[in-house]
Amino acid sequence: MNWLRSLMMPAPGSSYATEVDDLYMLIFWINVFFFVLIAGLLSYFVWRYRRRRPDEITPHISHNFKLEVVWSVIPLIIVVVIFFLGFQSYMNARIGPGEALEIQVRGKRWVWEFEYPDGTRTLNEIYIPVNRPVRFIMSSEDVIHSFFVPSFRVKMDVLPNRYTDLWFHPTEEGVHTLLCTEYCGRGHSDMLGQIHVVSEEKFREWQEQGDERTRAMPLAELGKLLYESRGCVTCHSLDGSRREGPSFKGIYGETHAMRDGTAVLVDENYIRESILMPQAKIRSGYEAIMPTYQGLLRERELAALIEFIKTQK
Ligand code: CUA
């Protein structure tokens, strides 16, 4: 019956997912059984006790004690069993094992930031080893977000001023989608990312050197990738249209008026400063809402973004 399961739910990627699916399927089949039983009996009785003659009178039956006990006790046992299975599963989902890999997760408009114990930080994309429990400690820098990984069957609100946590035990190597399920503003749907579940070796390799693919990319191409994956795209357009931040179109080499009345030439140093210390110079007509990327970009990635902005003529 795996095909039926896959019609209703994405392929399971964690130990907990299988547990949830088993319980879901149990409830599903109980429902199917009672639907067939009740709808079947109903149809049968409609036919069996139809009025045959105009003067036919139904005998008066007030109740049936045995039948009433049966249809009360059996459902009671079924819902109590479902409650215990569900409660057990819920406890498994909430309380993780002690020896998990702990990763900090910060939600902010409109990007997910991850921080590993060794200081590695990533945005919207993370690598974790297969068959090792992972615990996320989550908080928000602004509004309420909600962290959801459908194939792991885990979901938890991410709140400002409070930590929430979430754990899972990934069982399948592969790429899993993560998303925000709390409407948090215009860029809500951009809070979309990937969890790469890889072998222990590949995980170590990634921690040391970063992504193999991006290491070989030309700067401007890498810049474009970062522009899309690191959240720049949500506030900075490429076609000149206005969003929360200035468009990148033709920006390089222009002179812009700042809020404090000064004028600034958009060159490499200004772009670099704006990425790392966004509050330092605010262009007039715009809000100071950009988060800092300090520590989030490798030197080469910064150069790549600057190069990419330069190519936007
Ligand atoms: Cu964050 Cu929706």
mmCIF file of C-alpha atoms and ligand atoms in Angstrom:
data_model
loop_
_atom_site.group_PDB
_atom_site.id
_atom_site.type_symbol
_atom_site.label_atom_id
_atom_site.label_comp_id
_atom_site.label_asym_id
_atom_site.label_seq_id
_atom_site.Cartn_x
_atom_site.Cartn_y
_atom_site.Cartn_z
ATOM 1 C CA MET A 1 0.000 0.000 0.000
ATOM 2 C CA ASN A 2 3.022 2.271 -0.369
ATOM 3 C CA TRP A 3 1.628 3.891 -3.484
ATOM 4 C CA LEU A 4 -1.394 5.077 -1.500
ATOM 5 C CA ARG A 5 0.852 6.526 1.183
ATOM 6 C CA SER A 6 2.920 8.382 -1.409
ATOM 7 C CA LEU A 7 -0.245 9.858 -2.908
ATOM 8 C CA MET A 8 -1.066 11.506 0.405
ATOM 9 C CA MET A 9 2.355 12.409 1.808
ATOM 10 C CA PRO A 10 5.847 13.281 0.563
ATOM 11 C CA ALA A 11 8.414 10.486 0.858
ATOM 12 C CA PRO A 12 9.519 10.100 4.477
ATOM 13 C CA GLY A 13 13.053 11.302 5.272
ATOM 14 C CA SER A 14 13.319 10.780 9.011
ATOM 15 C CA SER A 15 12.582 8.095 11.555
ATOM 16 C CA TYR A 16 9.782 10.227 12.930
ATOM 17 C CA ALA A 17 8.170 10.560 9.489
ATOM 18 C CA THR A 18 7.684 6.804 9.265
ATOM 19 C CA GLU A 19 6.116 6.822 12.715
ATOM 20 C CA VAL A 20 3.702 9.615 11.794
ATOM 21 C CA ASP A 21 2.792 7.912 8.524
ATOM 22 C CA ASP A 22 2.103 4.573 10.220
ATOM 23 C CA LEU A 23 -0.280 6.204 12.650
ATOM 24 C CA TYR A 24 -1.862 8.244 9.874
ATOM 25 C CA MET A 25 -2.424 5.139 7.773
ATOM 26 C CA LEU A 26 -3.877 3.259 10.759
ATOM 27 C CA ILE A 27 -6.421 6.043 11.302
ATOM 28 C CA PHE A 28 -7.047 6.203 7.572
ATOM 29 C CA TRP A 29 -7.888 2.473 7.369
ATOM 30 C CA ILE A 30 -10.083 2.612 10.474
ATOM 31 C CA ASN A 31 -11.977 5.416 8.730
ATOM 32 C CA VAL A 32 -12.269 3.459 5.501
ATOM 33 C CA PHE A 33 -13.573 0.424 7.429
ATOM 34 C CA PHE A 34 -16.261 2.415 9.247
ATOM 35 C CA PHE A 35 -17.193 4.399 6.182
ATOM 36 C CA VAL A 36 -17.846 1.206 4.228
ATOM 37 C CA LEU A 37 -19.637 -0.406 7.195
ATOM 38 C CA ILE A 38 -21.900 2.564 7.924
ATOM 39 C CA ALA A 39 -22.610 3.598 4.337
ATOM 40 C CA GLY A 40 -23.157 -0.063 3.415
ATOM 41 C CA LEU A 41 -25.601 -0.739 6.267
ATOM 42 C CA LEU A 42 -27.381 2.533 5.560
ATOM 43 C CA SER A 43 -27.933 1.632 1.924
ATOM 44 C CA TYR A 44 -28.945 -1.907 2.849
ATOM 45 C CA PHE A 45 -31.492 -0.701 5.445
ATOM 46 C CA VAL A 46 -32.969 1.833 3.055
ATOM 47 C CA TRP A 47 -33.659 -0.984 0.684
ATOM 48 C CA ARG A 48 -34.588 -3.650 3.262
ATOM 49 C CA TYR A 49 -37.060 -1.496 5.223
ATOM 50 C CA ARG A 50 -38.612 0.444 2.374
ATOM 51 C CA ARG A 51 -42.374 1.019 2.547
ATOM 52 C CA ARG A 52 -44.063 -1.672 0.522
ATOM 53 C CA ARG A 53 -47.751 -0.840 1.014
ATOM 54 C CA PRO A 54 -49.424 2.513 1.744
ATOM 55 C CA ASP A 55 -50.941 1.188 5.012
ATOM 56 C CA GLU A 56 -47.748 -0.473 6.305
ATOM 57 C CA ILE A 57 -46.817 0.511 9.881
ATOM 58 C CA THR A 58 -43.322 0.136 11.388
ATOM 59 C CA PRO A 59 -43.226 -1.678 14.746
ATOM 60 C CA HIS A 60 -42.280 0.598 17.645
ATOM 61 C CA ILE A 61 -38.757 -0.265 18.923
ATOM 62 C CA SER A 62 -37.400 2.019 21.695
ATOM 63 C CA HIS A 63 -33.857 0.639 22.156
ATOM 64 C CA ASN A 64 -31.512 -2.315 22.030
ATOM 65 C CA PHE A 65 -29.217 -2.540 25.059
ATOM 66 C CA LYS A 66 -26.639 -4.994 23.653
ATOM 67 C CA LEU A 67 -26.262 -3.084 20.402
ATOM 68 C CA GLU A 68 -25.850 0.218 22.226
ATOM 69 C CA VAL A 69 -23.095 -1.191 24.456
ATOM 70 C CA VAL A 70 -21.279 -2.591 21.433
ATOM 71 C CA TRP A 71 -21.349 0.656 19.444
ATOM 72 C CA SER A 72 -20.219 2.663 22.468
ATOM 73 C CA VAL A 73 -17.479 0.415 23.849
ATOM 74 C CA ILE A 74 -15.759 -0.487 20.567
ATOM 75 C CA PRO A 75 -15.308 3.145 19.409
ATOM 76 C CA LEU A 76 -14.152 4.054 22.939
ATOM 77 C CA ILE A 77 -11.410 1.420 22.806
ATOM 78 C CA ILE A 78 -10.392 2.573 19.323
ATOM 79 C CA VAL A 79 -10.062 6.273 20.271
ATOM 80 C CA VAL A 80 -8.164 5.425 23.463
ATOM 81 C CA VAL A 81 -5.702 3.316 21.445
ATOM 82 C CA ILE A 82 -5.304 6.155 18.929
ATOM 83 C CA PHE A 83 -4.755 8.603 21.779
ATOM 84 C CA PHE A 84 -1.972 6.518 23.307
ATOM 85 C CA LEU A 85 -0.230 5.926 19.984
ATOM 86 C CA GLY A 86 -0.499 9.629 19.158
ATOM 87 C CA PHE A 87 0.721 10.703 22.578
ATOM 88 C CA GLN A 88 3.681 8.376 22.384
ATOM 89 C CA SER A 89 4.548 9.708 18.946
ATOM 90 C CA TYR A 90 4.159 13.290 20.140
ATOM 91 C CA MET A 91 6.535 12.669 23.047
ATOM 92 C CA ASN A 92 9.066 11.135 20.661
ATOM 93 C CA ALA A 93 8.789 14.214 18.471
ATOM 94 C CA ARG A 94 9.227 16.680 21.339
ATOM 95 C CA ILE A 95 11.982 15.027 23.344
ATOM 96 C CA GLY A 96 15.135 14.352 21.395
ATOM 97 C CA PRO A 97 18.071 12.151 22.311
ATOM 98 C CA GLY A 98 20.889 13.804 24.281
ATOM 99 C CA GLU A 99 23.718 13.403 21.788
ATOM 100 C CA ALA A 100 22.347 15.419 18.863
ATOM 101 C CA LEU A 101 24.180 17.779 16.526
ATOM 102 C CA GLU A 102 22.899 21.177 17.651
ATOM 103 C CA ILE A 103 22.336 23.888 15.076
ATOM 104 C CA GLN A 104 21.079 27.404 15.757
ATOM 105 C CA VAL A 105 18.333 28.597 13.444
ATOM 106 C CA ARG A 106 17.364 32.233 13.124
ATOM 107 C CA GLY A 107 14.407 33.345 11.108
ATOM 108 C CA LYS A 108 14.427 36.880 9.804
ATOM 109 C CA ARG A 109 12.570 38.671 7.071
ATOM 110 C CA TRP A 110 13.044 36.850 4.713
ATOM 111 C CA VAL A 111 15.743 34.340 5.158
ATOM 112 C CA TRP A 112 16.729 31.383 7.341
ATOM 113 C CA GLU A 113 20.122 31.616 8.989
ATOM 114 C CA PHE A 114 21.846 28.532 10.354
ATOM 115 C CA GLU A 115 24.842 28.426 12.671
ATOM 116 C CA TYR A 116 26.844 25.300 13.448
ATOM 117 C CA PRO A 117 28.727 24.702 16.710
ATOM 118 C CA ASP A 118 32.043 25.396 14.890
ATOM 119 C CA GLY A 119 30.849 28.838 13.768
ATOM 120 C CA THR A 120 29.985 27.937 10.175
ATOM 121 C CA ARG A 121 27.000 29.978 9.080
ATOM 122 C CA THR A 122 24.762 29.471 6.104
ATOM 123 C CA LEU A 123 21.594 30.923 4.689
ATOM 124 C CA ASN A 124 18.602 28.943 3.480
ATOM 125 C CA GLU A 125 20.724 25.895 2.831
ATOM 126 C CA ILE A 126 22.223 23.432 5.232
ATOM 127 C CA TYR A 127 24.173 20.204 5.215
ATOM 128 C CA ILE A 128 23.663 17.528 7.825
ATOM 129 C CA PRO A 129 25.021 14.002 8.159
ATOM 130 C CA VAL A 130 22.698 11.049 7.662
ATOM 131 C CA ASN A 131 21.744 8.810 10.603
ATOM 132 C CA ARG A 132 22.713 11.298 13.262
ATOM 133 C CA PRO A 133 20.075 13.116 15.305
ATOM 134 C CA VAL A 134 19.967 16.859 14.713
ATOM 135 C CA ARG A 135 18.482 19.411 17.065
ATOM 136 C CA PHE A 136 17.538 22.900 15.925
ATOM 137 C CA ILE A 137 17.414 25.693 18.470
ATOM 138 C CA MET A 138 15.313 28.372 16.861
ATOM 139 C CA SER A 139 14.532 32.015 17.355
ATOM 140 C CA SER A 140 13.359 34.945 15.283
ATOM 141 C CA GLU A 141 14.895 38.375 14.860
ATOM 142 C CA ASP A 142 11.622 40.045 13.943
ATOM 143 C CA VAL A 143 8.173 38.510 13.450
ATOM 144 C CA ILE A 144 6.811 35.009 13.946
ATOM 145 C CA HIS A 145 8.015 32.517 11.386
ATOM 146 C CA SER A 146 7.361 28.796 11.292
ATOM 147 C CA PHE A 147 9.909 26.164 10.374
ATOM 148 C CA PHE A 148 8.561 23.246 8.371
ATOM 149 C CA VAL A 149 10.232 20.274 6.704
ATOM 150 C CA PRO A 150 7.463 18.237 5.085
ATOM 151 C CA SER A 151 9.526 15.121 4.389
ATOM 152 C CA PHE A 152 10.656 14.971 8.032
ATOM 153 C CA ARG A 153 7.095 15.690 9.286
ATOM 154 C CA VAL A 154 8.383 18.332 11.669
ATOM 155 C CA LYS A 155 7.088 21.856 12.127
ATOM 156 C CA MET A 156 7.598 24.448 14.836
ATOM 157 C CA ASP A 157 6.896 28.139 15.271
ATOM 158 C CA VAL A 158 9.923 30.420 15.422
ATOM 159 C CA LEU A 159 9.349 33.312 17.806
ATOM 160 C CA PRO A 160 11.113 36.511 18.766
ATOM 161 C CA ASN A 161 12.397 36.668 22.378
ATOM 162 C CA ARG A 162 12.021 32.962 22.954
ATOM 163 C CA TYR A 163 13.713 29.731 21.883
ATOM 164 C CA THR A 164 11.789 26.853 20.432
ATOM 165 C CA ASP A 165 13.387 23.628 19.387
ATOM 166 C CA LEU A 166 12.912 20.794 17.005
ATOM 167 C CA TRP A 167 14.780 17.562 16.393
ATOM 168 C CA PHE A 168 14.809 14.761 13.868
ATOM 169 C CA HIS A 169 16.805 11.757 12.849
ATOM 170 C CA PRO A 170 17.378 11.829 9.070
ATOM 171 C CA THR A 171 17.357 8.357 7.556
ATOM 172 C CA GLU A 172 17.630 9.105 3.841
ATOM 173 C CA GLU A 173 20.406 10.863 1.968
ATOM 174 C CA GLY A 174 19.078 13.483 -0.398
ATOM 175 C CA VAL A 175 17.727 16.994 -0.628
ATOM 176 C CA HIS A 176 14.758 17.969 1.516
ATOM 177 C CA THR A 177 12.739 21.170 1.228
ATOM 178 C CA LEU A 178 12.308 23.454 4.209
ATOM 179 C CA LEU A 179 9.908 26.351 4.301
ATOM 180 C CA CYS A 180 8.196 28.999 6.372
ATOM 181 C CA THR A 181 4.540 28.337 7.080
ATOM 182 C CA GLU A 182 3.645 31.479 8.980
ATOM 183 C CA TYR A 183 2.720 34.395 6.753
ATOM 184 C CA CYS A 184 5.444 36.854 7.699
ATOM 185 C CA GLY A 185 5.266 39.530 5.010
ATOM 186 C CA ARG A 186 5.931 40.088 1.350
ATOM 187 C CA GLY A 187 8.935 37.780 1.117
ATOM 188 C CA HIS A 188 7.260 34.948 3.023
ATOM 189 C CA SER A 189 7.406 32.584 0.080
ATOM 190 C CA ASP A 190 11.117 33.282 -0.370
ATOM 191 C CA MET A 191 11.855 31.649 2.974
ATOM 192 C CA LEU A 192 12.402 28.453 1.114
ATOM 193 C CA GLY A 193 15.516 26.369 1.504
ATOM 194 C CA GLN A 194 17.160 23.011 1.255
ATOM 195 C CA ILE A 195 18.432 20.502 3.756
ATOM 196 C CA HIS A 196 21.117 18.343 2.203
ATOM 197 C CA VAL A 197 21.387 15.050 4.039
ATOM 198 C CA VAL A 198 24.786 13.599 3.128
ATOM 199 C CA SER A 199 27.187 10.901 4.315
ATOM 200 C CA GLU A 200 29.400 11.575 7.329
ATOM 201 C CA GLU A 201 32.459 11.986 5.056
ATOM 202 C CA LYS A 202 30.806 14.425 2.694
ATOM 203 C CA PHE A 203 29.545 16.395 5.658
ATOM 204 C CA ARG A 204 33.060 16.821 7.057
ATOM 205 C CA GLU A 205 34.340 17.794 3.636
ATOM 206 C CA TRP A 206 31.624 20.413 3.288
ATOM 207 C CA GLN A 207 32.312 21.856 6.738
ATOM 208 C CA GLU A 208 35.945 22.390 5.815
ATOM 209 C CA GLN A 209 35.740 23.620 2.250
ATOM 210 C CA GLY A 210 32.263 24.728 1.449
ATOM 211 C CA ASP A 211 30.322 23.675 -1.586
ATOM 212 C CA GLU A 212 32.397 22.101 -4.367
ATOM 213 C CA ARG A 213 30.243 23.522 -7.145
ATOM 214 C CA THR A 214 30.573 27.132 -6.067
ATOM 215 C CA ARG A 215 34.350 26.923 -5.614
ATOM 216 C CA ALA A 216 34.784 26.464 -9.358
ATOM 217 C CA MET A 217 32.369 29.214 -10.460
ATOM 218 C CA PRO A 218 33.413 32.495 -12.071
ATOM 219 C CA LEU A 219 32.832 35.448 -9.715
ATOM 220 C CA ALA A 220 29.884 37.067 -11.480
ATOM 221 C CA GLU A 221 28.101 33.727 -11.821
ATOM 222 C CA LEU A 222 28.655 32.914 -8.153
ATOM 223 C CA GLY A 223 27.388 36.405 -7.355
ATOM 224 C CA LYS A 224 24.170 35.753 -9.224
ATOM 225 C CA LEU A 225 23.676 32.507 -7.323
ATOM 226 C CA LEU A 226 24.261 34.268 -4.008
ATOM 227 C CA TYR A 227 21.971 37.114 -5.021
ATOM 228 C CA GLU A 228 19.199 34.570 -5.442
ATOM 229 C CA SER A 229 19.996 32.198 -2.577
ATOM 230 C CA ARG A 230 21.037 34.632 0.138
ATOM 231 C CA GLY A 231 17.935 36.735 0.052
ATOM 232 C CA CYS A 232 19.197 39.854 -1.789
ATOM 233 C CA VAL A 233 16.575 39.234 -4.441
ATOM 234 C CA THR A 234 13.705 39.869 -2.035
ATOM 235 C CA CYS A 235 14.602 43.545 -1.581
ATOM 236 C CA HIS A 236 16.807 44.469 -4.553
ATOM 237 C CA SER A 237 15.481 44.171 -8.088
ATOM 238 C CA LEU A 238 17.601 43.937 -11.239
ATOM 239 C CA ASP A 239 15.204 45.743 -13.564
ATOM 240 C CA GLY A 240 15.169 49.152 -11.916
ATOM 241 C CA SER A 241 11.875 48.641 -10.085
ATOM 242 C CA ARG A 242 11.664 49.804 -6.511
ATOM 243 C CA ARG A 243 11.435 47.312 -3.627
ATOM 244 C CA GLU A 244 12.419 47.633 0.039
ATOM 245 C CA GLY A 245 15.961 48.396 -1.101
ATOM 246 C CA PRO A 246 17.389 50.189 -4.149
ATOM 247 C CA SER A 247 17.497 48.268 -7.430
ATOM 248 C CA PHE A 248 20.918 46.994 -8.543
ATOM 249 C CA LYS A 249 20.347 48.121 -12.134
ATOM 250 C CA GLY A 250 23.106 50.479 -13.196
ATOM 251 C CA ILE A 251 23.878 51.233 -9.570
ATOM 252 C CA TYR A 252 27.626 50.800 -9.842
ATOM 253 C CA GLY A 253 29.359 54.115 -10.515
ATOM 254 C CA GLU A 254 26.338 56.242 -9.628
ATOM 255 C CA THR A 255 26.387 58.863 -6.901
ATOM 256 C CA HIS A 256 23.613 58.562 -4.366
ATOM 257 C CA ALA A 257 22.208 61.019 -1.831
ATOM 258 C CA MET A 258 22.250 59.644 1.709
ATOM 259 C CA ARG A 259 19.796 60.283 4.491
ATOM 260 C CA ASP A 260 22.276 62.419 6.416
ATOM 261 C CA GLY A 261 22.633 64.757 3.438
ATOM 262 C CA THR A 262 25.963 63.477 2.129
ATOM 263 C CA ALA A 263 26.525 62.032 -1.330
ATOM 264 C CA VAL A 264 28.266 58.721 -1.856
ATOM 265 C CA LEU A 265 29.819 57.142 -4.929
ATOM 266 C CA VAL A 266 28.735 53.526 -5.368
ATOM 267 C CA ASP A 267 32.034 51.703 -5.695
ATOM 268 C CA GLU A 268 33.476 48.407 -4.415
ATOM 269 C CA ASN A 269 34.095 49.728 -0.925
ATOM 270 C CA TYR A 270 30.644 51.210 -0.575
ATOM 271 C CA ILE A 271 28.970 47.978 -1.710
ATOM 272 C CA ARG A 272 31.161 45.961 0.647
ATOM 273 C CA GLU A 273 30.290 48.235 3.550
ATOM 274 C CA SER A 274 26.592 48.103 2.678
ATOM 275 C CA ILE A 275 26.652 44.314 2.781
ATOM 276 C CA LEU A 276 28.601 43.998 6.030
ATOM 277 C CA MET A 277 27.386 47.131 7.840
ATOM 278 C CA PRO A 278 24.081 48.029 6.215
ATOM 279 C CA GLN A 279 23.267 50.682 8.811
ATOM 280 C CA ALA A 280 26.420 52.703 8.158
ATOM 281 C CA LYS A 281 25.042 54.644 5.185
ATOM 282 C CA ILE A 282 21.353 54.712 4.402
ATOM 283 C CA ARG A 283 20.269 55.992 1.014
ATOM 284 C CA SER A 284 17.651 58.697 1.270
ATOM 285 C CA GLY A 285 14.112 57.481 0.694
ATOM 286 C CA TYR A 286 14.822 53.998 2.090
ATOM 287 C CA GLU A 287 14.349 52.359 5.479
ATOM 288 C CA ALA A 288 17.244 50.946 7.488
ATOM 289 C CA ILE A 289 15.903 47.392 7.455
ATOM 290 C CA MET A 290 18.684 45.369 5.852
ATOM 291 C CA PRO A 291 20.248 42.740 8.147
ATOM 292 C CA THR A 292 24.019 42.495 8.347
ATOM 293 C CA TYR A 293 25.889 39.808 6.427
ATOM 294 C CA GLN A 294 28.946 40.063 8.650
ATOM 295 C CA GLY A 295 30.401 36.571 9.068
ATOM 296 C CA LEU A 296 27.901 35.089 6.657
ATOM 297 C CA LEU A 297 29.912 35.471 3.479
ATOM 298 C CA ARG A 298 33.377 34.182 2.680
ATOM 299 C CA GLU A 299 35.802 36.768 1.182
ATOM 300 C CA ARG A 300 35.347 35.253 -2.264
ATOM 301 C CA GLU A 301 31.573 35.408 -1.950
ATOM 302 C CA LEU A 302 31.709 39.114 -1.133
ATOM 303 C CA ALA A 303 33.869 39.717 -4.181
ATOM 304 C CA ALA A 304 31.425 37.672 -6.234
ATOM 305 C CA LEU A 305 28.440 39.767 -5.141
ATOM 306 C CA ILE A 306 30.277 43.006 -5.889
ATOM 307 C CA GLU A 307 31.267 41.656 -9.301
ATOM 308 C CA PHE A 308 27.666 40.664 -9.971
ATOM 309 C CA ILE A 309 26.362 44.115 -9.041
ATOM 310 C CA LYS A 310 28.948 45.676 -11.363
ATOM 311 C CA THR A 311 27.608 43.652 -14.295
ATOM 312 C CA GLN A 312 24.045 44.977 -13.815
ATOM 313 C CA LYS A 313 24.140 47.710 -16.439
HETATM 314 CU CU1 CUA B 1 8.903 33.651 7.542
HETATM 315 CU CU2 CUA B 1 6.791 33.255 6.461
#
